Amino acid sequence: MSETLGKINHSQFEDFLKHRCGKQRDEVRVGSEFGVDVSVVDLHGGKSIALTSDPLSLIPSLGLEESAWLSVHLMANDMATTGFAPMFGQFVLNLPAQLSKNDFEIYWNYIHQFCKDIGVSITGGHTGFIEGQNSTIAGGGTFITIAPKEDILVSKYAKPGDTILVTKTSALSSAAILAMSFPETVKNKVGKEFYYSATASFYETSSLKDALIAVQSKDSGVTAMHDVTEGGVLGAIYELVIASGNGAEIFNEKLPIGEVQSAVCNLFSLDPRYCIGAGSMIITCKKEKASEIISRLKANHIACT
């Protein structure tokens, strides 16, 4: 058993997994790398296929709709770092035996609808019910897209001298899920207004729109993107730095921390900079393009710092 929970760290990846990834094939341009959200395989005709995989969520205390949203959009956020939306999806569901037929149908209808909303065709997978399966991780999924080879971004493409931008706020998903999981505590300690603001922000945990708008212009100046998950905003920047082989200068006072997110995280003695922040996107860009990207995002009602 691992000494730590959650994703394995950089040294564990480098020491064991990195050199045990099956046969090396020339078509694999970007394989399994720490801090890189997607893999890229080159095809004929100047196209490449990008793939990303993530666990699927089924969290009864959060809700079936909310669990389905996380399952779809956490994978979509990873794919968004390429600058393209996902096109195809594979779902492997290992469901708890006690999940009722009605609840399964509700959950899957939401998976179907959320995929449809972002243009994903579900092309297959596996569905089964497992005795003794009590985890909130209900399997795994893979999203796939095909795009022009030269246009696909990955986090390792960040360059020295780039400006680092962050969309929305730190701890976006953490504050939302904490408020939804402990409603009375949050209402009583930080107030109903903050509670309702935090819970309402749950459906802002998609960063697909952030990414697509950032690269919207032909010469966007965006060099790389990385979505904010475990480890928060600072963890995401660290992973991007490792992936690209660069360093980073971070101005703590410039990190975006919303008033609501700060209050909810402080209530649970958490530092918002390190909290899971799905919905926020780290963007690196040419320095002279930063203002243009910020303006484009703000014109679409997406905060960017």
PDB file of C-alpha atoms in Angstrom:
ATOM      1  CA  MET A   1       0.000   0.000   0.000  1.00  0.00           C
ATOM      2  CA  SER A   2       1.211   3.505  -0.792  1.00  0.00           C
ATOM      3  CA  GLU A   3       2.462   5.637   2.077  1.00  0.00           C
ATOM      4  CA  THR A   4       0.358   8.538   0.776  1.00  0.00           C
ATOM      5  CA  LEU A   5      -3.168   8.835  -0.588  1.00  0.00           C
ATOM      6  CA  GLY A   6      -4.152  10.526  -3.831  1.00  0.00           C
ATOM      7  CA  LYS A   7      -2.142  10.771  -7.025  1.00  0.00           C
ATOM      8  CA  ILE A   8       1.416   9.476  -6.895  1.00  0.00           C
ATOM      9  CA  ASN A   9       4.110  12.127  -6.657  1.00  0.00           C
ATOM     10  CA  HIS A  10       6.792  13.086  -9.157  1.00  0.00           C
ATOM     11  CA  SER A  11       9.523  10.864  -7.728  1.00  0.00           C
ATOM     12  CA  GLN A  12       7.253   7.785  -7.588  1.00  0.00           C
ATOM     13  CA  PHE A  13       6.317   8.345 -11.207  1.00  0.00           C
ATOM     14  CA  GLU A  14       9.915   8.854 -12.357  1.00  0.00           C
ATOM     15  CA  ASP A  15      11.340   5.968 -10.315  1.00  0.00           C
ATOM     16  CA  PHE A  16       8.860   3.301 -11.358  1.00  0.00           C
ATOM     17  CA  LEU A  17       6.087   4.047 -13.835  1.00  0.00           C
ATOM     18  CA  LYS A  18       7.802   6.220 -16.433  1.00  0.00           C
ATOM     19  CA  HIS A  19       9.953   3.438 -17.862  1.00  0.00           C
ATOM     20  CA  ARG A  20       7.275   0.728 -17.681  1.00  0.00           C
ATOM     21  CA  CYS A  21       4.760   1.862 -20.276  1.00  0.00           C
ATOM     22  CA  GLY A  22       4.738  -1.077 -22.636  1.00  0.00           C
ATOM     23  CA  LYS A  23       6.205  -0.975 -26.112  1.00  0.00           C
ATOM     24  CA  GLN A  24       7.665   2.305 -27.318  1.00  0.00           C
ATOM     25  CA  ARG A  25       6.021   3.333 -30.570  1.00  0.00           C
ATOM     26  CA  ASP A  26       7.175   6.081 -32.907  1.00  0.00           C
ATOM     27  CA  GLU A  27       3.647   7.440 -33.293  1.00  0.00           C
ATOM     28  CA  VAL A  28       3.462   8.414 -29.608  1.00  0.00           C
ATOM     29  CA  ARG A  29       4.508  12.064 -29.526  1.00  0.00           C
ATOM     30  CA  VAL A  30       3.503  12.703 -25.911  1.00  0.00           C
ATOM     31  CA  GLY A  31       3.243   9.650 -23.690  1.00  0.00           C
ATOM     32  CA  SER A  32       2.845   9.234 -19.959  1.00  0.00           C
ATOM     33  CA  GLU A  33       4.503  12.227 -18.284  1.00  0.00           C
ATOM     34  CA  PHE A  34       4.140  13.845 -14.869  1.00  0.00           C
ATOM     35  CA  GLY A  35       2.106  17.046 -14.980  1.00  0.00           C
ATOM     36  CA  VAL A  36       0.833  16.421 -18.511  1.00  0.00           C
ATOM     37  CA  ASP A  37      -2.950  16.082 -18.833  1.00  0.00           C
ATOM     38  CA  VAL A  38      -3.126  14.269 -22.162  1.00  0.00           C
ATOM     39  CA  SER A  39      -1.277  11.838 -24.388  1.00  0.00           C
ATOM     40  CA  VAL A  40      -0.826  12.600 -28.081  1.00  0.00           C
ATOM     41  CA  VAL A  41      -0.487  10.022 -30.861  1.00  0.00           C
ATOM     42  CA  ASP A  42       0.326  11.178 -34.389  1.00  0.00           C
ATOM     43  CA  LEU A  43      -1.874   9.985 -37.251  1.00  0.00           C
ATOM     44  CA  HIS A  44      -1.544  10.303 -41.017  1.00  0.00           C
ATOM     45  CA  GLY A  45      -2.551  13.459 -42.859  1.00  0.00           C
ATOM     46  CA  GLY A  46      -1.223  15.985 -40.367  1.00  0.00           C
ATOM     47  CA  LYS A  47      -3.650  14.964 -37.619  1.00  0.00           C
ATOM     48  CA  SER A  48      -3.074  13.715 -34.078  1.00  0.00           C
ATOM     49  CA  ILE A  49      -5.282  12.011 -31.545  1.00  0.00           C
ATOM     50  CA  ALA A  50      -5.297  13.294 -27.954  1.00  0.00           C
ATOM     51  CA  LEU A  51      -6.429  11.050 -25.091  1.00  0.00           C
ATOM     52  CA  THR A  52      -7.043  11.623 -21.398  1.00  0.00           C
ATOM     53  CA  SER A  53      -8.341   9.367 -18.619  1.00  0.00           C
ATOM     54  CA  ASP A  54      -9.735  10.026 -15.149  1.00  0.00           C
ATOM     55  CA  PRO A  55     -11.675   8.277 -12.378  1.00  0.00           C
ATOM     56  CA  LEU A  56     -15.475   8.493 -12.468  1.00  0.00           C
ATOM     57  CA  SER A  57     -17.328   9.879  -9.466  1.00  0.00           C
ATOM     58  CA  LEU A  58     -20.395   8.446  -7.755  1.00  0.00           C
ATOM     59  CA  ILE A  59     -20.840  10.307  -4.480  1.00  0.00           C
ATOM     60  CA  PRO A  60     -24.266   9.639  -2.886  1.00  0.00           C
ATOM     61  CA  SER A  61     -23.951  12.509  -0.395  1.00  0.00           C
ATOM     62  CA  LEU A  62     -23.287  14.928  -3.249  1.00  0.00           C
ATOM     63  CA  GLY A  63     -26.008  13.675  -5.587  1.00  0.00           C
ATOM     64  CA  LEU A  64     -26.340  11.696  -8.805  1.00  0.00           C
ATOM     65  CA  GLU A  65     -26.489  14.742 -11.081  1.00  0.00           C
ATOM     66  CA  GLU A  66     -23.501  16.347  -9.403  1.00  0.00           C
ATOM     67  CA  SER A  67     -21.524  13.089  -9.546  1.00  0.00           C
ATOM     68  CA  ALA A  68     -22.231  12.753 -13.257  1.00  0.00           C
ATOM     69  CA  TRP A  69     -21.166  16.374 -13.816  1.00  0.00           C
ATOM     70  CA  LEU A  70     -17.824  15.758 -12.124  1.00  0.00           C
ATOM     71  CA  SER A  71     -17.288  12.513 -14.044  1.00  0.00           C
ATOM     72  CA  VAL A  72     -17.760  14.227 -17.403  1.00  0.00           C
ATOM     73  CA  HIS A  73     -16.259  17.631 -16.777  1.00  0.00           C
ATOM     74  CA  LEU A  74     -13.095  16.614 -14.936  1.00  0.00           C
ATOM     75  CA  MET A  75     -12.126  14.646 -18.045  1.00  0.00           C
ATOM     76  CA  ALA A  76     -13.267  17.476 -20.312  1.00  0.00           C
ATOM     77  CA  ASN A  77     -11.101  19.909 -18.330  1.00  0.00           C
ATOM     78  CA  ASP A  78      -8.057  17.745 -19.015  1.00  0.00           C
ATOM     79  CA  MET A  79      -8.821  17.612 -22.729  1.00  0.00           C
ATOM     80  CA  ALA A  80      -9.426  21.365 -22.772  1.00  0.00           C
ATOM     81  CA  THR A  81      -5.726  21.901 -22.063  1.00  0.00           C
ATOM     82  CA  THR A  82      -5.063  20.881 -25.680  1.00  0.00           C
ATOM     83  CA  GLY A  83      -7.086  23.861 -26.883  1.00  0.00           C
ATOM     84  CA  PHE A  84      -9.766  21.512 -28.233  1.00  0.00           C
ATOM     85  CA  ALA A  85     -12.996  20.032 -26.913  1.00  0.00           C
ATOM     86  CA  PRO A  86     -13.343  16.260 -26.459  1.00  0.00           C
ATOM     87  CA  MET A  87     -15.110  14.360 -29.249  1.00  0.00           C
ATOM     88  CA  PHE A  88     -15.425  10.737 -28.082  1.00  0.00           C
ATOM     89  CA  GLY A  89     -15.776   9.053 -24.693  1.00  0.00           C
ATOM     90  CA  GLN A  90     -15.308   5.581 -23.206  1.00  0.00           C
ATOM     91  CA  PHE A  91     -16.771   4.788 -19.766  1.00  0.00           C
ATOM     92  CA  VAL A  92     -15.894   1.838 -17.513  1.00  0.00           C
ATOM     93  CA  LEU A  93     -18.396   1.648 -14.655  1.00  0.00           C
ATOM     94  CA  ASN A  94     -17.773  -0.597 -11.642  1.00  0.00           C
ATOM     95  CA  LEU A  95     -20.903   0.255  -9.686  1.00  0.00           C
ATOM     96  CA  PRO A  96     -21.888  -0.679  -6.123  1.00  0.00           C
ATOM     97  CA  ALA A  97     -24.261  -3.651  -6.005  1.00  0.00           C
ATOM     98  CA  GLN A  98     -26.699  -1.691  -3.844  1.00  0.00           C
ATOM     99  CA  LEU A  99     -27.192   1.035  -6.461  1.00  0.00           C
ATOM    100  CA  SER A 100     -30.815   0.760  -7.581  1.00  0.00           C
ATOM    101  CA  LYS A 101     -31.863   0.487 -11.218  1.00  0.00           C
ATOM    102  CA  ASN A 102     -33.641   3.823 -10.925  1.00  0.00           C
ATOM    103  CA  ASP A 103     -30.576   5.578  -9.502  1.00  0.00           C
ATOM    104  CA  PHE A 104     -28.354   4.055 -12.185  1.00  0.00           C
ATOM    105  CA  GLU A 105     -30.689   5.283 -14.901  1.00  0.00           C
ATOM    106  CA  ILE A 106     -30.752   8.786 -13.399  1.00  0.00           C
ATOM    107  CA  TYR A 107     -26.951   8.839 -13.147  1.00  0.00           C
ATOM    108  CA  TRP A 108     -26.440   7.568 -16.693  1.00  0.00           C
ATOM    109  CA  ASN A 109     -29.009   9.952 -18.170  1.00  0.00           C
ATOM    110  CA  TYR A 110     -26.985  12.818 -16.727  1.00  0.00           C
ATOM    111  CA  ILE A 111     -23.741  11.342 -18.110  1.00  0.00           C
ATOM    112  CA  HIS A 112     -25.438  11.120 -21.516  1.00  0.00           C
ATOM    113  CA  GLN A 113     -26.792  14.676 -21.359  1.00  0.00           C
ATOM    114  CA  PHE A 114     -23.581  16.302 -20.122  1.00  0.00           C
ATOM    115  CA  CYS A 115     -21.592  14.526 -22.847  1.00  0.00           C
ATOM    116  CA  LYS A 116     -24.129  15.579 -25.464  1.00  0.00           C
ATOM    117  CA  ASP A 117     -23.954  19.191 -24.264  1.00  0.00           C
ATOM    118  CA  ILE A 118     -20.215  19.407 -24.972  1.00  0.00           C
ATOM    119  CA  GLY A 119     -20.260  17.387 -28.193  1.00  0.00           C
ATOM    120  CA  VAL A 120     -18.969  14.047 -26.885  1.00  0.00           C
ATOM    121  CA  SER A 121     -20.148  10.814 -28.510  1.00  0.00           C
ATOM    122  CA  ILE A 122     -20.029   7.876 -26.071  1.00  0.00           C
ATOM    123  CA  THR A 123     -18.459   5.107 -28.131  1.00  0.00           C
ATOM    124  CA  GLY A 124     -18.303   2.250 -25.628  1.00  0.00           C
ATOM    125  CA  GLY A 125     -16.882   0.957 -22.379  1.00  0.00           C
ATOM    126  CA  HIS A 126     -18.011  -1.531 -19.733  1.00  0.00           C
ATOM    127  CA  THR A 127     -20.810  -1.472 -17.159  1.00  0.00           C
ATOM    128  CA  GLY A 128     -21.052  -3.812 -14.176  1.00  0.00           C
ATOM    129  CA  PHE A 129     -22.212  -4.034 -10.566  1.00  0.00           C
ATOM    130  CA  ILE A 130     -19.629  -5.195  -8.029  1.00  0.00           C
ATOM    131  CA  GLU A 131     -20.300  -6.736  -4.610  1.00  0.00           C
ATOM    132  CA  GLY A 132     -18.360  -4.912  -1.893  1.00  0.00           C
ATOM    133  CA  GLN A 133     -17.774  -1.834  -4.062  1.00  0.00           C
ATOM    134  CA  ASN A 134     -18.365   1.044  -1.647  1.00  0.00           C
ATOM    135  CA  SER A 135     -15.951   3.613  -3.042  1.00  0.00           C
ATOM    136  CA  THR A 136     -17.023   6.995  -4.396  1.00  0.00           C
ATOM    137  CA  ILE A 137     -14.788   6.148  -7.381  1.00  0.00           C
ATOM    138  CA  ALA A 138     -17.088   4.195  -9.687  1.00  0.00           C
ATOM    139  CA  GLY A 139     -14.644   3.292 -12.448  1.00  0.00           C
ATOM    140  CA  GLY A 140     -12.774   5.280 -15.054  1.00  0.00           C
ATOM    141  CA  GLY A 141     -13.279   7.072 -18.327  1.00  0.00           C
ATOM    142  CA  THR A 142     -11.326   8.222 -21.351  1.00  0.00           C
ATOM    143  CA  PHE A 143     -11.991  11.200 -23.600  1.00  0.00           C
ATOM    144  CA  ILE A 144     -10.529  11.406 -27.091  1.00  0.00           C
ATOM    145  CA  THR A 145     -10.230  14.120 -29.707  1.00  0.00           C
ATOM    146  CA  ILE A 146      -8.656  14.439 -33.145  1.00  0.00           C
ATOM    147  CA  ALA A 147      -7.104  17.740 -34.206  1.00  0.00           C
ATOM    148  CA  PRO A 148      -4.384  19.214 -36.432  1.00  0.00           C
ATOM    149  CA  LYS A 149      -1.020  17.959 -35.226  1.00  0.00           C
ATOM    150  CA  GLU A 150       0.614  21.380 -34.946  1.00  0.00           C
ATOM    151  CA  ASP A 151      -2.273  22.974 -33.033  1.00  0.00           C
ATOM    152  CA  ILE A 152      -2.523  20.606 -30.049  1.00  0.00           C
ATOM    153  CA  LEU A 153      -1.134  22.087 -26.838  1.00  0.00           C
ATOM    154  CA  VAL A 154       0.206  20.211 -23.817  1.00  0.00           C
ATOM    155  CA  SER A 155       1.456  21.546 -20.494  1.00  0.00           C
ATOM    156  CA  LYS A 156       5.082  20.687 -21.306  1.00  0.00           C
ATOM    157  CA  TYR A 157       5.095  23.350 -24.045  1.00  0.00           C
ATOM    158  CA  ALA A 158       5.329  26.286 -21.593  1.00  0.00           C
ATOM    159  CA  LYS A 159       8.410  28.396 -22.343  1.00  0.00           C
ATOM    160  CA  PRO A 160      10.826  30.571 -20.339  1.00  0.00           C
ATOM    161  CA  GLY A 161       9.557  34.150 -20.153  1.00  0.00           C
ATOM    162  CA  ASP A 162       5.891  33.180 -20.490  1.00  0.00           C
ATOM    163  CA  THR A 163       3.293  34.908 -18.334  1.00  0.00           C
ATOM    164  CA  ILE A 164       1.184  32.660 -16.067  1.00  0.00           C
ATOM    165  CA  LEU A 165      -2.554  33.380 -15.966  1.00  0.00           C
ATOM    166  CA  VAL A 166      -5.206  31.813 -13.714  1.00  0.00           C
ATOM    167  CA  THR A 167      -8.924  31.807 -14.519  1.00  0.00           C
ATOM    168  CA  LYS A 168     -11.693  32.214 -11.943  1.00  0.00           C
ATOM    169  CA  THR A 169     -10.568  31.599  -8.343  1.00  0.00           C
ATOM    170  CA  SER A 170      -8.591  29.207  -6.183  1.00  0.00           C
ATOM    171  CA  ALA A 171     -10.499  26.397  -4.426  1.00  0.00           C
ATOM    172  CA  LEU A 172     -13.563  26.747  -6.654  1.00  0.00           C
ATOM    173  CA  SER A 173     -14.672  23.114  -6.524  1.00  0.00           C
ATOM    174  CA  SER A 174     -13.479  22.537  -2.942  1.00  0.00           C
ATOM    175  CA  ALA A 175     -15.572  25.377  -1.545  1.00  0.00           C
ATOM    176  CA  ALA A 176     -18.622  24.277  -3.533  1.00  0.00           C
ATOM    177  CA  ILE A 177     -18.395  20.634  -2.451  1.00  0.00           C
ATOM    178  CA  LEU A 178     -17.701  21.513   1.192  1.00  0.00           C
ATOM    179  CA  ALA A 179     -20.758  23.772   1.284  1.00  0.00           C
ATOM    180  CA  MET A 180     -22.925  21.103  -0.339  1.00  0.00           C
ATOM    181  CA  SER A 181     -21.621  18.400   2.014  1.00  0.00           C
ATOM    182  CA  PHE A 182     -21.859  20.431   5.244  1.00  0.00           C
ATOM    183  CA  PRO A 183     -24.716  22.876   4.603  1.00  0.00           C
ATOM    184  CA  GLU A 184     -25.677  23.643   8.197  1.00  0.00           C
ATOM    185  CA  THR A 185     -22.078  24.148   9.304  1.00  0.00           C
ATOM    186  CA  VAL A 186     -21.390  26.575   6.464  1.00  0.00           C
ATOM    187  CA  LYS A 187     -24.688  28.436   6.920  1.00  0.00           C
ATOM    188  CA  ASN A 188     -24.163  28.816  10.660  1.00  0.00           C
ATOM    189  CA  LYS A 189     -20.482  29.777  10.547  1.00  0.00           C
ATOM    190  CA  VAL A 190     -20.084  31.936   7.439  1.00  0.00           C
ATOM    191  CA  GLY A 191     -23.684  32.838   6.644  1.00  0.00           C
ATOM    192  CA  LYS A 192     -26.410  31.840   4.214  1.00  0.00           C
ATOM    193  CA  GLU A 193     -25.257  34.276   1.520  1.00  0.00           C
ATOM    194  CA  PHE A 194     -21.818  32.664   1.306  1.00  0.00           C
ATOM    195  CA  TYR A 195     -23.391  29.211   1.485  1.00  0.00           C
ATOM    196  CA  TYR A 196     -25.656  29.849  -1.491  1.00  0.00           C
ATOM    197  CA  SER A 197     -22.839  31.486  -3.451  1.00  0.00           C
ATOM    198  CA  ALA A 198     -20.551  28.511  -2.807  1.00  0.00           C
ATOM    199  CA  THR A 199     -23.134  25.895  -3.806  1.00  0.00           C
ATOM    200  CA  ALA A 200     -24.143  27.882  -6.898  1.00  0.00           C
ATOM    201  CA  SER A 201     -20.521  27.868  -8.047  1.00  0.00           C
ATOM    202  CA  PHE A 202     -20.518  24.055  -8.384  1.00  0.00           C
ATOM    203  CA  TYR A 203     -21.519  24.259 -12.038  1.00  0.00           C
ATOM    204  CA  GLU A 204     -18.665  26.649 -12.737  1.00  0.00           C
ATOM    205  CA  THR A 205     -16.248  23.745 -12.293  1.00  0.00           C
ATOM    206  CA  SER A 206     -15.882  23.269 -16.037  1.00  0.00           C
ATOM    207  CA  SER A 207     -12.865  25.038 -17.552  1.00  0.00           C
ATOM    208  CA  LEU A 208     -13.597  23.926 -21.124  1.00  0.00           C
ATOM    209  CA  LYS A 209     -14.983  27.327 -22.090  1.00  0.00           C
ATOM    210  CA  ASP A 210     -12.005  29.066 -20.448  1.00  0.00           C
ATOM    211  CA  ALA A 211      -9.559  27.132 -22.597  1.00  0.00           C
ATOM    212  CA  LEU A 212     -11.421  27.443 -25.885  1.00  0.00           C
ATOM    213  CA  ILE A 213     -11.821  31.202 -25.472  1.00  0.00           C
ATOM    214  CA  ALA A 214      -8.157  31.623 -24.506  1.00  0.00           C
ATOM    215  CA  VAL A 215      -7.022  30.094 -27.820  1.00  0.00           C
ATOM    216  CA  GLN A 216      -9.819  31.613 -29.878  1.00  0.00           C
ATOM    217  CA  SER A 217      -7.738  34.001 -31.960  1.00  0.00           C
ATOM    218  CA  LYS A 218      -5.416  32.667 -34.661  1.00  0.00           C
ATOM    219  CA  ASP A 219      -2.341  34.106 -32.935  1.00  0.00           C
ATOM    220  CA  SER A 220      -3.506  33.682 -29.340  1.00  0.00           C
ATOM    221  CA  GLY A 221      -0.021  33.511 -27.855  1.00  0.00           C
ATOM    222  CA  VAL A 222      -1.064  30.642 -25.565  1.00  0.00           C
ATOM    223  CA  THR A 223       1.806  28.177 -25.186  1.00  0.00           C
ATOM    224  CA  ALA A 224       0.382  25.709 -22.637  1.00  0.00           C
ATOM    225  CA  MET A 225      -2.507  25.057 -20.257  1.00  0.00           C
ATOM    226  CA  HIS A 226      -3.016  22.891 -17.178  1.00  0.00           C
ATOM    227  CA  ASP A 227      -6.245  22.433 -15.238  1.00  0.00           C
ATOM    228  CA  VAL A 228      -6.353  22.884 -11.475  1.00  0.00           C
ATOM    229  CA  THR A 229      -7.133  19.689  -9.548  1.00  0.00           C
ATOM    230  CA  GLU A 230      -5.350  18.032  -6.606  1.00  0.00           C
ATOM    231  CA  GLY A 231      -2.810  20.387  -5.058  1.00  0.00           C
ATOM    232  CA  GLY A 232      -4.785  23.472  -6.035  1.00  0.00           C
ATOM    233  CA  VAL A 233      -3.494  26.440  -8.001  1.00  0.00           C
ATOM    234  CA  LEU A 234       0.015  26.128  -6.574  1.00  0.00           C
ATOM    235  CA  GLY A 235       0.075  22.385  -7.210  1.00  0.00           C
ATOM    236  CA  ALA A 236      -1.025  22.908 -10.810  1.00  0.00           C
ATOM    237  CA  ILE A 237       1.695  25.487 -11.418  1.00  0.00           C
ATOM    238  CA  TYR A 238       4.240  23.120  -9.863  1.00  0.00           C
ATOM    239  CA  GLU A 239       3.148  20.286 -12.167  1.00  0.00           C
ATOM    240  CA  LEU A 240       3.328  22.543 -15.219  1.00  0.00           C
ATOM    241  CA  VAL A 241       6.811  23.687 -14.189  1.00  0.00           C
ATOM    242  CA  ILE A 242       7.986  20.071 -13.829  1.00  0.00           C
ATOM    243  CA  ALA A 243       6.415  19.054 -17.141  1.00  0.00           C
ATOM    244  CA  SER A 244       7.989  21.933 -19.079  1.00  0.00           C
ATOM    245  CA  GLY A 245      11.373  21.890 -17.332  1.00  0.00           C
ATOM    246  CA  ASN A 246      11.090  25.518 -16.250  1.00  0.00           C
ATOM    247  CA  GLY A 247      10.885  27.491 -13.034  1.00  0.00           C
ATOM    248  CA  ALA A 248       8.146  29.918 -12.020  1.00  0.00           C
ATOM    249  CA  GLU A 249       8.008  33.223 -10.177  1.00  0.00           C
ATOM    250  CA  ILE A 250       4.742  33.418  -8.243  1.00  0.00           C
ATOM    251  CA  PHE A 251       3.409  36.563  -6.599  1.00  0.00           C
ATOM    252  CA  ASN A 252       1.285  35.326  -3.709  1.00  0.00           C
ATOM    253  CA  GLU A 253      -0.782  38.509  -3.521  1.00  0.00           C
ATOM    254  CA  LYS A 254      -1.807  38.083  -7.165  1.00  0.00           C
ATOM    255  CA  LEU A 255      -3.215  34.569  -6.778  1.00  0.00           C
ATOM    256  CA  PRO A 256      -7.004  34.824  -7.155  1.00  0.00           C
ATOM    257  CA  ILE A 257      -8.861  33.821  -3.989  1.00  0.00           C
ATOM    258  CA  GLY A 258     -12.553  34.705  -3.914  1.00  0.00           C
ATOM    259  CA  GLU A 259     -14.157  35.960  -0.724  1.00  0.00           C
ATOM    260  CA  VAL A 260     -16.551  33.013  -0.620  1.00  0.00           C
ATOM    261  CA  GLN A 261     -13.826  30.438  -1.265  1.00  0.00           C
ATOM    262  CA  SER A 262     -11.590  32.027   1.364  1.00  0.00           C
ATOM    263  CA  ALA A 263     -14.344  31.972   4.002  1.00  0.00           C
ATOM    264  CA  VAL A 264     -15.373  28.355   3.375  1.00  0.00           C
ATOM    265  CA  CYS A 265     -11.795  27.063   3.265  1.00  0.00           C
ATOM    266  CA  ASN A 266     -10.836  28.982   6.407  1.00  0.00           C
ATOM    267  CA  LEU A 267     -13.812  27.432   8.198  1.00  0.00           C
ATOM    268  CA  PHE A 268     -12.277  23.996   7.593  1.00  0.00           C
ATOM    269  CA  SER A 269      -8.695  25.212   8.255  1.00  0.00           C
ATOM    270  CA  LEU A 270      -7.711  24.767   4.610  1.00  0.00           C
ATOM    271  CA  ASP A 271      -5.391  26.906   2.507  1.00  0.00           C
ATOM    272  CA  PRO A 272      -7.341  27.735  -0.694  1.00  0.00           C
ATOM    273  CA  ARG A 273      -4.134  27.892  -2.736  1.00  0.00           C
ATOM    274  CA  TYR A 274      -3.659  24.136  -2.215  1.00  0.00           C
ATOM    275  CA  CYS A 275      -7.316  23.039  -2.450  1.00  0.00           C
ATOM    276  CA  ILE A 276      -8.780  21.187  -5.414  1.00  0.00           C
ATOM    277  CA  GLY A 277      -9.813  23.900  -7.828  1.00  0.00           C
ATOM    278  CA  ALA A 278     -11.550  22.244 -10.778  1.00  0.00           C
ATOM    279  CA  GLY A 279     -12.978  24.951 -13.004  1.00  0.00           C
ATOM    280  CA  SER A 280      -9.835  27.071 -12.917  1.00  0.00           C
ATOM    281  CA  MET A 281      -7.286  26.860 -15.717  1.00  0.00           C
ATOM    282  CA  ILE A 282      -3.593  27.699 -15.623  1.00  0.00           C
ATOM    283  CA  ILE A 283      -2.626  29.364 -18.905  1.00  0.00           C
ATOM    284  CA  THR A 284       0.895  30.254 -19.992  1.00  0.00           C
ATOM    285  CA  CYS A 285       1.274  32.729 -22.811  1.00  0.00           C
ATOM    286  CA  LYS A 286       3.643  35.121 -24.495  1.00  0.00           C
ATOM    287  CA  LYS A 287       4.002  38.171 -22.267  1.00  0.00           C
ATOM    288  CA  GLU A 288       2.725  40.586 -24.902  1.00  0.00           C
ATOM    289  CA  LYS A 289      -0.483  38.559 -25.354  1.00  0.00           C
ATOM    290  CA  ALA A 290      -1.515  38.388 -21.679  1.00  0.00           C
ATOM    291  CA  SER A 291      -3.735  41.491 -21.653  1.00  0.00           C
ATOM    292  CA  GLU A 292      -5.496  40.401 -24.824  1.00  0.00           C
ATOM    293  CA  ILE A 293      -6.279  36.954 -23.383  1.00  0.00           C
ATOM    294  CA  ILE A 294      -7.515  38.440 -20.095  1.00  0.00           C
ATOM    295  CA  SER A 295      -9.783  40.863 -21.978  1.00  0.00           C
ATOM    296  CA  ARG A 296     -11.170  38.106 -24.202  1.00  0.00           C
ATOM    297  CA  LEU A 297     -12.016  35.943 -21.185  1.00  0.00           C
ATOM    298  CA  LYS A 298     -13.548  38.826 -19.232  1.00  0.00           C
ATOM    299  CA  ALA A 299     -15.691  39.728 -22.251  1.00  0.00           C
ATOM    300  CA  ASN A 300     -17.149  36.233 -21.828  1.00  0.00           C
ATOM    301  CA  HIS A 301     -17.670  36.738 -18.078  1.00  0.00           C
ATOM    302  CA  ILE A 302     -14.692  34.610 -17.041  1.00  0.00           C
ATOM    303  CA  ALA A 303     -12.366  36.213 -14.512  1.00  0.00           C
ATOM    304  CA  CYS A 304      -8.666  35.912 -15.272  1.00  0.00           C
ATOM    305  CA  THR A 305      -5.668  37.125 -13.294  1.00  0.00           C
TER     306      THR A 305
END
